[in-house]
Amino acid sequence: MEDEGDDMPETSQMSKSPKGGDGVGTAKTALKSSRKMSRMVKNEKGRAMRLQKAAAKRERQNARQKVRETLGEKAPPKEVPRTIENTREVDATMVEPEDEEVMHDEAHDEMAAYFNRETTPKVLITMSPYAKVMTWKFCYELRKCIPNSEIFSRKGVALKKVVKQATKKEYTDLIVVHEDRKKPNGIVLCHLPEGPTAYFKINSLKFSKEIKNVGESTSHFPEVILNNFNTRLGHTVARMFACLFPHDPKFTGRRVVTLHNQRDYVFFRHHRYEFKKDGSKAALLELGPRFTLRLKWLQKGTFDTRCGEYEWVLKRHEMETSRRRFFL
Amino acid sequence: MDCLVGSANGMLKSINLVENTFKNMSVVSSLVPKRDEITTLCWSDEEQTELLSAQLDRQLKLFDSLTGNYSTLFNAHGGEGPIKGVQVVEDGNIATAVQSGLVTIWGTEGTSKLQYEAGNDLLRMRVCPTRRNYFATGGKENPLKLWDINTPDTPTFTSKNVPPNWLQLRVPIWINDLRFLNNSENVVTCTGAHQIHVYDPRSGQRRPVQELLWQEEPLTAMSTCANDKHVVAGNTRGEMALFDLRNKARMVHKFKGFAGALRSIDAHPTAPYVASCGIDRFVRVHNINTKELVKKIYCKARMNCILMRRQLSLLTTVKEEKPDRRRKKKSAEEDEGDDSHRSDSDEDKDAIWEDMGVVAEKSAAAKKIKRKVKSPPVDDDEDDDDDVIIVEPKRNK
């Protein structure tokens, strides 16, 4: 039904309806006008309904609160809302806390050298050949965020050669920022001696300057928080991220890098924190870039998309069929 | 114990398909992956109760499924690189092939009897299942060679590379896996240049008789299956498909459900099941014909090789549910039980068919009536040459 939003419903209605003449009973026109409401009337009605609903909800909550107070411990437990994370499909690869075989596997995988403190991270950051301003900006931000990292421009060298040269110069990790349409849109993260290669797509990227009330970063070694990487694949990816940062964070620097996984999206945040109120709360000051990553494939061995073996590939038609199925 | 899997950290796992569980055959903490990684497996006897496994440090181990004993046999020294093929040849001798190309025949105590030089970068060696003194080798830039055990100097058949491709570039030789086709001496290979080749040593043609290109990723594993003309192959991207090798070699269908590269595929010789494993830590069993994923078992470690037994517990349970649908070869005890089961159901069925006889005739009559209405009556037995004008769509019977 078209809305005219006018003050004279009768005239508009008469101009529209082909049959309705003025002479036909007022009951009919009254009925038609009651059915046809103007937009303002609708808005008001909607607002009234919402206020009613909120009031009813508030009443129910208060009633429940009272019941909880009066009964104390015998009160029925708080209801937990159903979320997609709550109703996640059961994944056989979820890692149990004391799984001997998984621990043995991780103790002997490619990144074990870092966790055994045999190597210190040395990161090489590079980008697509002839990259544009935005990509360079992103690389500068990454260099500020990750200690002991260096940027080299790509100059058209093949990635396999880059990997070889980096291994020779004893780098432990390689980050290649992939560019498309003059903006960074992907990251190839390769752990170097013979380690796994992961390709992530960058979803939303905000530089430090675009963030409101951003702070200045320092050069203290940051603490690394890896949240919610529960499956076996998630464990591997989390270990790859951990390998980028030095072992011993400087707690006095109060700098923290968080990689939080939720529904297969990895959120990268960089903060300085300050504990308030005798340690129960912490105030956060955001530093550095803010971006989201999504894992596209994980390959065993260094970068070799043609002949390398993939440990995990996101196949959209097969894997993205359920809203409650996640892989990290 | 339906399938046995050798994993990259050295663990031998036995998989029960009905209960969807796996059991480790050794203690996890005693393994050192760099030394113990299992590179190949093979059955060491006809009843499939004993298994030979080759480790990265060249130790050959024997697993006895009846006692659960997993013991070391001997160290297959000589040559360089991991063992790429271990098989049992005639008289109980063991043949091992190493990556540097040295193929050795060992007696059961570990004394080497014969040696062959099969060329560098050997990636696979297999023995012909029908003729136990005949084996094939192939690898990277190492063309397919067929050897007779008694002539150690030269292979009886060396294949030739395919002609250069449409850009006049030489196609690399990179044989990743090879199998002898059922009931013949033809060999089918799958290559890293995403080709499947069939060689016929008796045709006089050294080049492959059949070539099939599929996708762009290297094919890493393959298996022959119950049907003589079918072959299952998988690649590094986690795609596995069924191929028909008849005149026009083509892919029949793909199997879904994989996330990572496949390292080994093994199909049951008579039942339509194919088991596969790879580095995404899952063992999957598919039905070859209906391409449905029958079983998917998480095994916690990257897996290198899989072997499926002929006696599957999956088959016996399926047979109990649907006695009239499966006709499988099984051990003697089970056969007797199943025969009696089948005869009972047959008697019941005869009764059912007698009752249904009347109904069937009616429906045929109904069909005839329908036919008259739709088009002039066409007798299906005769050819349709006389009827020139009316073209009927073919009715599938």
XYZ file of C-alpha atoms in Angstrom:
725
model
C 0.000 0.000 0.000
C 1.386 3.369 -0.872
C 1.703 5.978 1.834
C 0.803 9.504 0.982
C 1.281 10.863 4.478
C -1.196 13.592 3.875
C -3.656 15.334 6.154
C -6.787 14.556 4.159
C -7.175 10.830 3.959
C -10.582 11.014 2.335
C -9.533 12.895 -0.757
C -6.479 10.704 -1.399
C -8.509 7.629 -0.948
C -11.162 8.885 -3.315
C -8.603 9.759 -5.952
C -7.190 6.254 -5.774
C -10.155 3.978 -5.541
C -11.776 3.639 -8.921
C -15.075 2.394 -7.624
C -15.601 4.459 -4.460
C -17.866 7.321 -5.236
C -18.874 9.954 -2.719
C -22.306 8.561 -2.551
C -21.298 5.049 -1.418
C -21.951 4.570 2.313
C -19.801 6.429 4.800
C -19.281 3.111 6.575
C -17.221 1.872 3.659
C -15.046 4.961 3.511
C -14.643 4.903 7.255
C -13.495 1.286 7.054
C -11.052 2.087 4.302
C -9.627 5.062 6.109
C -9.198 3.051 9.279
C -7.214 0.471 7.379
C -5.092 3.006 5.612
C -2.900 4.807 8.110
C -0.446 7.573 7.492
C 3.224 7.138 8.187
C 3.245 9.431 11.206
C 0.424 7.529 12.819
C 2.285 4.305 12.212
C 5.450 5.667 13.785
C 3.604 6.754 16.872
C 1.853 3.453 17.187
C 5.172 1.638 16.823
C 6.848 3.732 19.486
C 3.970 3.174 21.864
C 4.197 -0.589 21.314
C 7.935 -0.626 21.927
C 7.559 1.340 25.125
C 4.897 -1.077 26.274
C 7.150 -4.048 25.515
C 10.080 -2.495 27.332
C 7.908 -1.761 30.332
C 6.616 -5.321 30.390
C 10.174 -6.656 30.119
C 11.348 -4.393 32.909
C 8.466 -5.662 35.075
C 9.390 -9.294 34.445
C 13.053 -8.602 35.226
C 12.148 -6.851 38.458
C 9.892 -9.713 39.439
C 12.688 -12.196 38.811
C 15.145 -10.035 40.740
C 12.772 -9.980 43.709
C 12.333 -13.749 43.589
C 16.108 -14.161 43.562
C 16.537 -11.833 46.508
C 13.833 -13.454 48.603
C 14.810 -17.048 47.924
C 18.538 -16.351 47.996
C 20.311 -19.584 47.157
C 17.186 -21.608 46.514
C 16.181 -19.369 43.621
C 16.068 -20.913 40.145
C 19.355 -20.315 38.295
C 19.786 -17.419 35.911
C 18.698 -18.204 32.397
C 21.481 -18.186 29.843
C 20.623 -16.724 26.458
C 21.099 -18.944 23.466
C 23.907 -17.695 21.214
C 25.525 -19.098 18.130
C 28.687 -19.816 20.118
C 26.595 -21.710 22.688
C 24.944 -23.805 20.038
C 28.104 -24.426 18.049
C 28.213 -27.750 16.237
C 30.208 -30.355 18.067
C 33.699 -30.465 16.622
C 35.706 -33.655 17.048
C 38.956 -31.738 16.777
C 38.394 -29.653 19.925
C 41.515 -30.005 22.019
C 41.006 -31.409 25.511
C 43.149 -29.785 28.195
C 45.307 -32.805 29.034
C 45.404 -34.613 25.738
C 48.673 -36.495 25.677
C 48.829 -37.054 21.971
C 48.135 -33.445 21.074
C 50.732 -32.259 23.567
C 53.257 -34.665 22.093
C 52.366 -33.462 18.601
C 52.844 -29.841 19.586
C 56.089 -30.557 21.352
C 57.468 -31.892 18.081
C 55.942 -29.611 15.477
C 57.679 -26.956 13.413
C 57.138 -24.212 15.971
C 58.494 -26.208 18.889
C 61.878 -24.531 18.462
C 60.386 -21.192 19.490
C 58.532 -22.640 22.463
C 61.642 -24.448 23.627
C 63.454 -21.126 23.522
C 65.928 -22.301 20.945
C 65.239 -19.400 18.586
C 64.244 -15.780 19.040
C 61.780 -14.304 16.601
C 63.098 -12.232 13.729
C 60.344 -11.146 11.425
C 60.583 -10.073 7.804
C 57.714 -7.965 6.529
C 57.233 -7.524 2.842
C 54.371 -6.837 0.474
C 53.067 -7.383 -3.028
C 55.329 -6.135 -5.795
C 55.144 -2.374 -6.355
C 52.752 -1.833 -3.477
C 50.906 1.400 -2.921
C 50.737 3.863 -0.030
C 48.108 2.100 2.061
C 50.017 -1.169 2.072
C 53.213 0.594 3.083
C 51.355 2.343 5.892
C 50.073 -0.979 7.117
C 53.567 -2.453 6.989
C 54.931 0.485 9.025
C 52.229 -0.102 11.630
C 53.083 -3.799 11.778
C 56.736 -2.977 12.169
C 55.961 -0.679 15.086
C 53.801 -3.302 16.689
C 56.003 -6.389 16.253
C 59.410 -6.063 17.876
C 62.489 -7.137 15.934
C 60.894 -6.844 12.517
C 62.125 -5.335 9.266
C 60.414 -4.160 6.126
C 61.797 -4.871 2.697
C 60.154 -3.816 -0.507
C 59.353 -6.692 -2.781
C 60.602 -5.404 -6.107
C 59.076 -8.231 -8.086
C 60.973 -11.104 -6.503
C 59.130 -14.434 -6.495
C 57.864 -15.477 -3.077
C 59.671 -18.776 -3.132
C 62.939 -16.889 -3.605
C 62.023 -14.525 -0.769
C 61.485 -17.539 1.458
C 64.863 -18.952 0.511
C 66.694 -15.699 1.110
C 64.968 -15.127 4.410
C 65.855 -18.620 5.629
C 69.443 -17.978 4.703
C 69.481 -14.729 6.645
C 67.978 -16.597 9.646
C 64.628 -14.946 9.825
C 62.081 -16.968 11.759
C 58.898 -15.585 10.268
C 57.792 -13.957 7.074
C 54.775 -11.700 6.715
C 53.712 -10.797 3.208
C 51.004 -8.191 2.955
C 48.946 -8.880 -0.121
C 47.459 -5.951 -1.937
C 44.449 -5.592 -4.156
C 43.020 -2.391 -5.619
C 45.590 -0.270 -3.802
C 44.569 -1.539 -0.383
C 46.021 -4.319 1.761
C 43.639 -7.260 1.694
C 45.558 -10.343 2.787
C 48.460 -11.608 4.831
C 50.634 -14.612 4.096
C 52.211 -15.666 7.362
C 55.023 -18.151 6.882
C 57.008 -19.646 9.719
C 60.425 -19.997 8.350
C 62.700 -22.890 8.699
C 60.131 -25.341 7.284
C 57.092 -24.164 9.025
C 53.468 -23.896 8.088
C 52.192 -21.129 5.854
C 48.849 -19.508 6.509
C 46.925 -17.134 4.313
C 44.483 -14.728 5.944
C 42.147 -12.240 4.397
C 42.042 -8.815 6.078
C 38.510 -7.743 6.678
C 38.337 -4.388 8.351
C 41.480 -2.360 8.745
C 41.837 0.851 10.710
C 45.128 2.634 10.977
C 46.233 4.247 14.230
C 45.435 7.731 12.975
C 41.855 6.765 12.206
C 41.194 5.493 15.722
C 39.769 8.011 18.148
C 41.880 8.838 21.222
C 44.696 6.650 20.034
C 47.860 6.428 22.105
C 51.499 6.306 21.186
C 53.098 2.909 21.128
C 56.334 2.111 22.935
C 59.028 -0.398 22.211
C 58.528 -2.657 25.235
C 58.001 -6.292 24.368
C 54.229 -6.787 24.458
C 52.210 -9.420 26.199
C 50.308 -11.618 23.797
C 46.771 -12.793 24.480
C 45.374 -15.545 22.245
C 41.692 -16.051 22.941
C 39.430 -18.835 21.965
C 41.618 -20.944 19.656
C 40.121 -24.223 20.710
C 40.346 -26.689 17.869
C 43.472 -28.394 16.627
C 43.637 -26.046 13.671
C 43.118 -23.147 16.032
C 46.018 -24.339 18.129
C 48.336 -24.384 15.130
C 47.299 -20.887 14.065
C 47.625 -19.554 17.600
C 51.134 -20.968 17.863
C 52.050 -19.303 14.585
C 50.903 -15.957 15.955
C 52.765 -16.521 19.179
C 55.969 -17.154 17.256
C 55.955 -13.574 15.998
C 56.530 -11.995 19.409
C 59.526 -12.300 21.729
C 59.330 -14.699 24.633
C 59.626 -12.403 27.600
C 57.127 -9.587 27.718
C 58.086 -6.479 29.636
C 55.237 -6.191 32.106
C 56.289 -2.726 33.189
C 55.583 -1.556 29.660
C 51.939 -2.540 30.121
C 51.573 -3.195 26.403
C 49.331 -6.004 25.194
C 48.521 -7.451 21.781
C 45.291 -9.422 21.655
C 44.298 -11.913 18.973
C 40.758 -12.896 19.758
C 39.035 -15.567 17.740
C 35.293 -15.485 17.490
C 33.365 -17.453 14.907
C 36.497 -17.962 12.791
C 37.298 -14.249 12.648
C 40.532 -13.271 14.419
C 40.437 -9.753 15.848
C 43.790 -8.037 16.274
C 43.887 -5.322 18.934
C 46.796 -3.478 20.471
C 46.370 -1.720 23.829
C 48.142 -0.188 26.750
C 46.458 -1.081 29.990
C 46.445 0.422 33.432
C 44.977 -1.291 36.434
C 42.549 0.792 38.430
C 40.701 0.234 41.683
C 43.244 -2.044 43.326
C 43.529 -4.343 40.363
C 39.950 -5.347 39.699
C 39.494 -3.232 36.595
C 41.847 -2.137 33.845
C 41.562 0.901 31.659
C 42.599 0.362 28.055
C 44.198 2.843 25.710
C 44.119 1.685 22.146
C 47.355 1.868 20.169
C 48.247 0.679 16.775
C 46.209 -0.835 14.016
C 42.931 -2.591 14.394
C 42.105 -5.302 11.901
C 40.270 -8.576 11.453
C 41.693 -11.684 9.846
C 40.023 -14.740 8.430
C 41.993 -17.916 7.702
C 41.684 -19.109 4.127
C 44.187 -21.943 3.998
C 46.989 -23.473 6.022
C 49.749 -25.249 4.205
C 52.341 -27.619 5.562
C 55.785 -26.435 4.551
C 56.854 -23.069 3.230
C 54.964 -21.142 0.607
C 54.223 -23.330 -2.395
C 50.671 -22.948 -3.531
C 51.085 -25.156 -6.591
C 52.776 -28.256 -5.260
C 52.592 -27.908 -1.509
C 50.310 -29.954 0.678
C 47.443 -28.155 2.294
C 46.634 -29.020 5.840
C 43.382 -27.095 5.728
C 41.600 -25.286 2.931
C 38.393 -23.335 3.348
C 35.990 -24.795 0.816
C 33.037 -22.511 1.005
C 30.378 -24.674 -0.562
C 31.215 -27.643 1.604
C 32.193 -25.972 4.840
C 30.114 -22.810 5.045
C 26.818 -24.641 4.920
C 25.987 -24.325 8.586
C 25.771 -21.141 10.625
C 26.896 -23.004 13.705
C 30.020 -24.619 12.361
C 33.430 -23.090 12.982
C 36.927 -24.349 12.413
C 39.274 -22.347 14.580
C 40.279 -53.579 13.688
C 39.152 -52.501 10.255
C 41.856 -50.118 9.116
C 45.432 -49.614 10.146
C 46.945 -46.182 9.828
C 50.551 -45.118 10.113
C 50.974 -41.564 11.279
C 53.634 -38.934 10.870
C 54.618 -39.039 14.521
C 55.313 -42.766 14.390
C 52.109 -44.051 15.898
C 50.388 -47.063 14.415
C 46.650 -46.762 14.942
C 43.978 -49.346 14.477
C 40.577 -48.039 13.573
C 37.241 -49.590 14.410
C 34.760 -48.317 11.896
C 31.632 -49.423 13.654
C 32.458 -47.711 16.934
C 34.259 -44.775 15.263
C 37.274 -45.089 17.513
C 40.970 -45.630 17.113
C 43.494 -47.371 19.280
C 47.176 -46.585 19.510
C 49.523 -49.489 19.132
C 52.411 -47.858 20.974
C 52.927 -45.390 23.777
C 52.871 -41.761 22.707
C 55.645 -40.560 24.959
C 58.133 -43.053 23.576
C 57.901 -41.716 20.030
C 60.297 -39.313 18.366
C 58.713 -38.177 15.107
C 61.971 -37.394 13.344
C 63.036 -40.984 13.818
C 59.841 -42.964 14.067
C 57.632 -41.493 11.363
C 55.957 -44.318 9.514
C 56.572 -43.919 5.802
C 54.926 -47.061 4.382
C 52.789 -49.992 5.456
C 51.985 -53.294 3.862
C 50.262 -56.540 4.741
C 52.751 -59.294 5.223
C 50.455 -62.259 4.812
C 47.423 -63.289 2.810
C 45.025 -63.334 5.750
C 45.941 -59.741 6.576
C 46.749 -60.408 10.199
C 50.341 -59.212 10.092
C 51.576 -55.857 8.976
C 54.995 -54.528 8.030
C 55.780 -50.899 8.716
C 58.804 -48.907 7.647
C 60.014 -45.986 9.714
C 61.977 -42.899 8.842
C 65.155 -44.339 10.352
C 64.776 -47.413 8.121
C 63.649 -49.747 10.883
C 61.207 -52.363 9.670
C 58.643 -53.336 12.253
C 56.136 -56.146 12.285
C 52.724 -55.765 13.840
C 50.737 -58.870 14.680
C 47.074 -58.013 14.998
C 46.163 -61.220 16.793
C 48.591 -60.707 19.659
C 48.911 -56.938 19.429
C 52.670 -57.281 19.345
C 54.585 -54.527 17.574
C 58.197 -55.576 17.270
C 61.261 -54.492 15.336
C 62.488 -56.795 12.614
C 65.658 -55.298 11.267
C 67.172 -52.158 9.861
C 67.042 -51.851 6.097
C 70.420 -50.237 5.573
C 71.894 -49.156 2.245
C 71.104 -46.184 0.057
C 69.934 -42.781 1.269
C 66.624 -41.340 2.154
C 63.467 -42.789 3.657
C 61.947 -46.081 2.623
C 59.369 -45.414 -0.034
C 58.042 -48.895 -0.592
C 57.989 -52.084 1.409
C 56.272 -55.196 0.098
C 56.352 -58.905 0.596
C 57.482 -60.844 -2.456
C 57.410 -64.577 -3.082
C 58.835 -66.996 -0.475
C 58.230 -64.551 2.350
C 61.072 -62.253 1.376
C 60.701 -58.546 1.888
C 61.468 -55.940 -0.755
C 62.281 -52.380 0.301
C 62.867 -49.396 -1.922
C 64.686 -46.306 -0.710
C 64.474 -42.810 -2.066
C 67.952 -42.911 -3.580
C 66.779 -45.750 -5.810
C 68.179 -48.825 -4.117
C 65.697 -51.716 -4.068
C 66.766 -54.583 -1.843
C 65.271 -58.008 -1.322
C 65.761 -59.175 2.258
C 65.298 -62.523 3.847
C 63.254 -62.582 7.040
C 66.367 -62.367 9.247
C 67.597 -59.214 7.577
C 70.125 -60.583 5.139
C 70.047 -58.772 1.857
C 69.759 -61.138 -1.055
C 69.376 -59.037 -4.180
C 69.789 -55.395 -5.014
C 68.613 -53.229 -7.879
C 69.406 -49.685 -8.821
C 66.176 -48.066 -9.859
C 67.296 -44.486 -10.409
C 67.368 -41.451 -8.140
C 64.370 -39.885 -6.381
C 62.286 -43.000 -6.248
C 58.897 -42.189 -4.752
C 56.972 -45.445 -4.924
C 57.544 -49.173 -5.325
C 54.831 -51.792 -5.481
C 54.724 -55.490 -6.141
C 52.240 -57.008 -8.560
C 49.585 -58.736 -6.427
C 49.026 -61.537 -8.927
C 52.645 -62.175 -9.777
C 54.728 -61.840 -6.683
C 58.088 -61.680 -8.443
C 57.309 -58.595 -10.453
C 57.448 -55.039 -9.165
C 57.206 -51.468 -10.402
C 59.085 -48.338 -9.377
C 58.641 -44.682 -10.214
C 59.539 -41.255 -8.906
C 60.485 -37.697 -9.693
C 62.216 -37.621 -13.082
C 62.303 -41.387 -12.629
C 60.118 -43.024 -15.270
C 58.009 -46.064 -14.502
C 60.118 -49.205 -14.554
C 58.856 -52.752 -14.257
C 61.308 -55.265 -12.847
C 61.433 -58.992 -12.700
C 63.091 -60.167 -9.528
C 65.238 -62.689 -11.285
C 66.893 -60.148 -13.602
C 68.447 -57.516 -11.350
C 70.395 -55.665 -14.012
C 67.767 -54.104 -16.211
C 64.051 -53.523 -15.897
C 61.827 -55.511 -18.205
C 59.894 -52.371 -19.105
C 60.907 -48.711 -18.955
C 58.303 -46.173 -19.823
C 58.806 -43.113 -21.975
C 57.658 -39.604 -21.206
C 54.628 -38.168 -22.975
C 55.294 -35.815 -25.886
C 55.834 -32.115 -25.060
C 52.648 -30.205 -24.341
C 50.898 -27.667 -26.539
C 53.519 -25.034 -25.666
C 56.227 -27.458 -26.740
C 57.411 -27.610 -23.139
C 58.650 -30.855 -21.743
C 56.169 -32.336 -19.296
C 57.917 -33.303 -16.030
C 57.907 -36.900 -14.894
C 56.778 -37.036 -11.278
C 55.175 -40.336 -10.361
C 53.618 -40.009 -6.918
C 51.767 -43.254 -6.674
C 51.324 -46.335 -8.796
C 49.140 -49.426 -8.692
C 48.833 -52.601 -10.652
C 45.348 -52.856 -12.120
C 43.151 -55.738 -11.035
C 43.851 -59.052 -12.722
C 46.412 -57.677 -15.127
C 49.923 -56.408 -15.402
C 48.889 -52.958 -16.501
C 50.074 -50.191 -14.248
C 48.210 -46.989 -13.478
C 50.174 -44.063 -12.060
C 49.238 -40.667 -10.744
C 51.689 -37.848 -11.074
C 52.590 -34.514 -9.575
C 51.836 -32.965 -12.935
C 48.151 -33.778 -12.271
C 47.995 -36.658 -14.736
C 46.786 -40.221 -14.456
C 48.565 -42.618 -16.791
C 47.865 -46.209 -17.694
C 50.759 -48.264 -19.034
C 50.450 -51.591 -20.792
C 53.803 -53.382 -20.894
C 52.538 -55.995 -23.320
C 51.322 -53.552 -25.926
C 54.777 -52.688 -27.157
C 54.073 -49.018 -26.499
C 56.397 -47.415 -23.980
C 54.295 -44.281 -23.697
C 51.162 -44.378 -21.585
C 48.201 -46.036 -23.215
C 45.740 -43.738 -21.438
C 46.245 -40.236 -20.121
C 43.869 -38.222 -17.995
C 44.493 -34.707 -16.714
C 42.638 -33.540 -13.645
C 42.737 -30.176 -11.878
C 46.027 -28.416 -11.333
C 47.328 -29.776 -8.089
C 49.659 -32.767 -7.775
C 47.917 -36.094 -7.307
C 49.378 -37.754 -4.275
C 47.577 -41.015 -3.717
C 45.535 -43.558 -5.586
C 43.906 -46.914 -5.247
C 42.242 -49.494 -7.422
C 38.813 -50.616 -6.363
C 36.276 -53.384 -6.837
C 35.472 -52.393 -10.383
C 38.332 -53.253 -12.746
C 37.969 -50.086 -14.726
C 37.754 -47.659 -11.840
C 40.472 -45.941 -9.900
C 40.288 -43.491 -6.986
C 42.853 -40.685 -6.758
C 43.377 -37.700 -4.484
C 45.431 -34.528 -4.650
C 47.185 -32.088 -2.338
C 44.231 -29.776 -2.077
C 41.959 -32.311 -0.484
C 40.034 -33.466 -3.496
C 39.406 -37.129 -4.209
C 37.589 -38.475 -7.215
C 36.612 -41.694 -8.923
C 37.965 -42.155 -12.423
C 36.819 -44.431 -15.203
C 39.706 -45.704 -17.300
C 37.805 -47.008 -20.285
C 38.207 -45.711 -23.807
C 37.389 -42.159 -22.939
C 39.069 -41.791 -19.564
C 37.087 -39.422 -17.415
C 36.215 -38.500 -13.852
C 33.023 -40.103 -12.649
C 32.424 -38.074 -9.510
C 34.212 -36.377 -6.632
C 34.085 -37.313 -2.996
C 33.387 -34.509 -0.595
C 34.310 -33.833 2.969
C 38.051 -33.324 2.905
C 39.827 -30.344 4.345
C 43.444 -31.133 3.616
C 45.822 -33.045 1.402
C 45.439 -36.793 1.016
C 48.421 -38.970 1.665
C 46.993 -42.433 1.186
C 43.899 -44.123 -0.185
C 42.897 -47.758 0.116
C 39.780 -49.294 -1.325
C 38.168 -52.592 -0.411
C 38.670 -55.202 -3.166
C 35.013 -56.213 -3.364
C 32.856 -53.906 -1.252
C 32.169 -50.348 -2.394
C 34.137 -48.690 0.382
C 37.231 -46.545 0.108
C 39.213 -45.333 3.089
C 41.487 -42.331 2.935
C 43.747 -40.451 5.272
C 45.749 -37.295 5.101
C 47.357 -34.477 6.989
C 44.074 -33.018 8.173
C 44.063 -35.759 10.846
C 40.882 -37.497 9.770
C 40.254 -40.970 8.408
C 37.285 -40.989 6.075
C 35.416 -43.878 4.553
C 33.269 -43.157 1.527
C 30.910 -45.297 -0.434
C 32.432 -45.439 -3.901
C 29.213 -45.569 -5.847
C 26.955 -43.252 -3.925
C 29.853 -40.953 -2.924
C 28.395 -40.513 0.542
C 30.679 -40.089 3.518
C 30.085 -43.203 5.560
C 32.555 -42.664 8.385
C 34.756 -39.823 9.571
C 37.091 -40.464 12.464
C 39.371 -37.909 14.095
C 42.788 -39.374 14.753
C 44.748 -36.536 16.337
C 47.879 -36.976 14.223
C 48.813 -36.379 10.607
C 48.610 -39.661 8.796
C 50.855 -41.091 6.146
C 49.446 -44.418 5.086
C 46.305 -46.467 5.492
C 45.431 -50.087 4.870
C 41.924 -51.474 4.874
C 41.205 -55.069 5.721
C 39.073 -57.322 3.593
C 37.127 -58.349 6.690
C 35.347 -55.157 7.580
C 33.103 -55.031 10.619
C 31.198 -52.393 8.699
C 30.140 -55.008 6.168
C 28.867 -57.515 8.706
C 26.721 -55.003 10.523
C 25.271 -53.642 7.299
C 24.475 -57.171 6.178
C 22.582 -57.894 9.379
C 20.377 -54.901 8.802
C 19.643 -55.511 5.128
C 20.185 -59.185 4.365
C 18.891 -59.136 0.797
C 21.014 -56.310 -0.498
C 24.594 -57.358 0.074
C 26.325 -60.214 -1.650
C 29.890 -60.255 -0.366
C 32.744 -62.683 -0.144
C 33.509 -63.378 3.510
C 35.146 -65.937 5.765
C 33.577 -69.400 5.910
C 31.763 -69.061 9.254
C 30.065 -65.874 8.305
C 29.071 -67.276 4.916
C 27.148 -70.151 6.410
C 25.268 -67.902 8.752
C 24.426 -65.494 6.001
C 23.280 -68.181 3.572
C 20.691 -69.446 6.011
C 19.591 -65.914 6.615
C 19.244 -65.320 2.915
C 17.182 -68.470 2.255
C 14.694 -67.528 4.960
C 14.175 -64.122 3.517
C 13.918 -65.598 -0.010
C 11.054 -67.822 1.043
C 9.283 -64.879 2.540
C 9.945 -62.919 -0.588
C 8.470 -65.606 -2.857
C 5.275 -65.372 -0.896
C 5.295 -61.614 -1.307
C 5.874 -61.846 -5.071
C 3.036 -64.284 -5.517
C 0.716 -61.872 -3.847
C 2.018 -59.044 -5.930
C 1.624 -60.863 -9.231
C -1.902 -59.687 -9.788
C -1.088 -56.101 -9.049
C 1.802 -56.099 -11.535
C -0.368 -57.268 -14.418
C -2.856 -54.561 -13.721
C -0.252 -51.868 -13.806
C 1.108 -53.182 -17.104
C -2.357 -52.993 -18.561
C -2.676 -49.494 -17.232
C 0.565 -48.586 -18.940
C -0.664 -49.944 -22.235
C -3.745 -47.829 -22.008
C -1.655 -44.791 -21.235
C 0.544 -45.475 -24.216
C -2.403 -45.570 -26.552
C -3.497 -42.177 -25.380
C -0.104 -40.523 -25.662
C 1.296 -41.853 -28.913
C 0.836 -44.661 -31.415
C 1.732 -47.977 -29.762
C 5.400 -48.731 -30.134
C 6.560 -52.257 -29.592
C 9.755 -51.952 -27.570
C 11.168 -55.199 -28.899
C 11.279 -54.124 -32.521
C 13.493 -51.397 -33.825
C 12.052 -47.993 -34.323
C 13.280 -47.781 -37.884
C 9.807 -47.954 -39.408
C 8.473 -45.057 -37.397
C 10.190 -42.163 -39.024
C 8.095 -39.229 -37.936
C 7.453 -39.839 -34.255
C 10.513 -39.762 -32.030
C 9.869 -40.997 -28.516
C 12.173 -40.178 -25.631
C 14.060 -43.251 -24.477
C 12.456 -44.897 -21.525
C 14.914 -46.223 -18.960
C 14.079 -49.692 -17.801
